[in-house]
Amino acid sequence: MRLFKTDMYNTPDTRNLLDHTRQGVIGKPLDRPEGPLKVSGSATYSAEWKFDNCAEGVLVLSTIAQGTVETIHKQPVLDMPGVLTVLADEAMTRRSTQGTAGEAPVQDVHTVEYFAQPIALVVAENFEQARDAALALKVDYAISDEPIALDPESPDAKVEDPANSEPVKGGDLDQAMRDAAFAVDVEYDTPGHASAAMEPHATIAQWDGDHLVLHGSYQMLSYNVKEIADCLSMSPKKVRIIAPYVGGGFGSKLGITHEAVAAAIAAKELQRPVRVVMTRQHVFQTVMRRSETRQRVRLAADATGKLIGLGHEALVSNLPDEDFAEPVTQATEFLYSGENRLLEVKVARISRMTAGSVRAPGEAVGMQVLEAAMDELAEAVGIDPVELRKRNMPDKVPVEGTPYSSRMLAEALDQGASAFGWDQRYATPCQRREGEWWIGMGMASAARVNMLVDAEARVTLKADGTALVETDQTDIGTGSYAILGQIAGEMLGLPIDRVKVMLGDTSLPAGAGSGGSFGAISTGSAVMRACEDIRKRIAKALGCDAEDLDIKDGVASAGDDSRALTDLLDGKDFAETGSIKPGKTAKDYSQASYGAFFAEVAVNAFTGETRVRRMTGAFGFGRVLNAKTARSQCLGGMVWGIGSALTEELAFDLRDGHLVNHDLAEYHVPAHADVPAIEVILLEERDAAASPLQAKGVGELGICGAAGSIANAIYNACGVRLRSFPMTLDKVIEQLPDPFAKVA
C-alpha cells in the first residue's frame, strides 16, 4: 500500500524520498531527450502531420466589432478553383476557452462580439485556394444598435465586480494612510499583451466513424477533450487528441480555440481530414489576450518603513459574461505586511477578444506595479529598497493568518544582491554617466502562487530493465520529457538512457497539462507515486521492506542481498498508475515560489532609449528537478519581463476596435539585441506542503516583478519615474534631465 490511502494531498510528505535515492539524476542539468528531434526538424508539430487527401481550411474574420451576420455569400466562393465548402456552423466558437474550463466556450458565430471574430471557415484542396477564397468571401452584417465600449476607460464602459473574486479587506486603510509617517498613493497602467507563441494554433481533424482524432497544439489535453466534445455534443470518450510537441503556449493554448472546432466540423462534413492553421494575424486578433490594467497602489509606512497599510486596486477588462478577471492582486495578498488593507479588482465589459491567462496571470502585471510602488516608498522613507522588503516580511499572511509553507524571499534578496553587486548602486538618481548614457540599478521581488492539481501517470518497469512513463501531460518547450524521466529514473534506480517518456496523447492517463506552473510538480508527483508502488513490488520480490530498499543502476539491494532488476522481474512487467489531487495542504498553507530581480540599465541622455545591460535573478521554488530546464524557465521569464517593461503592448484602434499591431513585426517582443547577459541563481529548498516531490512551480516565476526592477533602474539612472508600461523612449524623453548637466 502507498503511504497515502487517498490520492488527496492532505498531509505534507516529509520523508525526503528523493534525497535518499542514489541514482543521482534528479536535479541534474540534463539535456531534454527530445532536443535533437527538435533542432533537427524531426519532431512533428501539429500542422506537420501527413495525411492522404487532407483538405485545407482558412478562417474568415468579421470586419465589424459588434452585430450579427445576416448573409454569407457562399456561392461565388464555392465557384472558385478547389473550394470544397464554406462553413458557418453554430457549433463554431467565437471565443477562446479559458484554461481548465472543460466545457465549450460561448458559441454561435453569427453574433459578433469583437472585431476579427471568426465567423466562417473556407475549405479547399490546398491552402492558397482556401486563403484566396476566404479573402473573397462577402458577408453582410447588421450593426448592433446597443454597442458596448471599445475601451475600458470609456465612460460608457460597464464596470462590474468579477464573478470569482472577492475583495480582501482588513482594518482601516484610509486611517492608516492618514496616520502614516510615509505614504505613497500612485496609479500605474499596463497594456494588453499577446502570448505570441512561436508555433501558431493549428489542428488536423479526422473522423473514424463517430470517433474524432485531432492532431493539435494544445496545453491541457484532458480538459481540451471535454471542451471539443461539448462543442460538438458528443461523448469525450469518442475524442482523441494527439499533441506530442507544442511550440509554446504561454496560456493561449490552455483551452481550445476556433480552428480546432472548425476543423472537426469540416472534416465530418467532407469525410476527409481537414487541416486549419491560423495565420500569425489570426492568432493575434482572435486568441485570448492579457487584459490591460489600471492599478492604484497605496502604501502606508511608519517611521521605520514598516507597512501599516497596503492598498492595491485594479481595473481590468473582458467580454460580457466572461468569468475570468486578471487576478492582479494575487501576490499582493501574501507578499508584504500591513494589516490595514484593501485589495480589489473590477472588470470593465468591452468589445475586444477574450481576456484570459497569459503567462503568470495576475502576478505578471500586478507585481511589476507593486514593486515599482515599493521603490517609491523606499525613496520616501530613505532606506535601501532591499532592506524595505526584508523589513516587511510577515510571519503569516496578513488578514487571513495562513502560515507559509516555505519562504525564500530573504535568501533570494541577499544572494541576488551579493551576486549582482547591489552595494555599488548610488541611492540618488543621475549619479552615474558613461558618455551619453545614464546608468542605474533597480531591483524587485518575485512571487508566484504554487498550485497542485489533479494528475495521473502510468509507469511500467519492463522485464528488460527499462522503464516507460506514460501520461497525456504536454511539453510546450518547458522540459516535461526530461523531468518526468528523471523522476522515474531516480525512483527506480535507472540511468536516464533507460527511461522512455511518452506524452501528449489522450489515450494515456490524464496528466495535469502545461499551465499555471503546475505541470511538473503535479504530473511529476503522479509519476513518483506510481514508482513508489513499483518499489513496493520490487521490495516484495527481494524479500525486504520498501523502506529498506535501495536501487542503483538497475540493481536492487537490501542489506547484503543484491539482485539485478531483470532477475527480480523474472520476465514480467511491473506497471502502476499513480495519481495526485490537491487536498488540505492547499488550504492549510500559503504556497508560493519567491525570488528577486536586479537590473542595470543605460538610458540615453538625448533620446530616452533604454537598454538593459545586465540582469540577475535569484529564485527559490522548492526542489530543483532539472537545473538546466529550471534555469531556462527563469531566464525566459526575465526576457519576457524586459518586453513588458520596454516594448510589448497591444494597440487597438478605438474607431472600430481592430487590433493594429497583429503580428511579430509590429508587436515588439525582445530580440537578441535587447537581451543582455542574464544570471540565474537557483536556491535549493524543500517544501513538503507543496507536493510529494517537495518542489514548487517555476515556469512563470521569472516574469513576476521583472519589469518592475527595470522601471526602478530607469528612475535610478536618470530620475524619470514613469507610471505607464511599456516605458518607451517617447515617454522617457519628456522627463529627461538636461543632457549637458554635470553629474553630481
XYZ file of C-alpha atoms in Angstrom, residues 1 3 15 17 535-536 539 544-550:
14
model
C 0.000 0.000 0.000
C 1.758 5.703 2.327
C 10.073 11.701 4.005
C 12.453 10.228 -0.602
C 9.294 -0.095 -5.498
C 6.986 -1.934 -3.101
C 10.886 -4.973 -2.320
C 12.518 -6.764 2.226
C 10.537 -3.736 3.362
C 10.202 -0.890 0.877
C 11.869 1.456 3.368
C 14.989 -0.733 3.291
C 15.168 -0.990 -0.489
C 17.976 0.667 -2.403
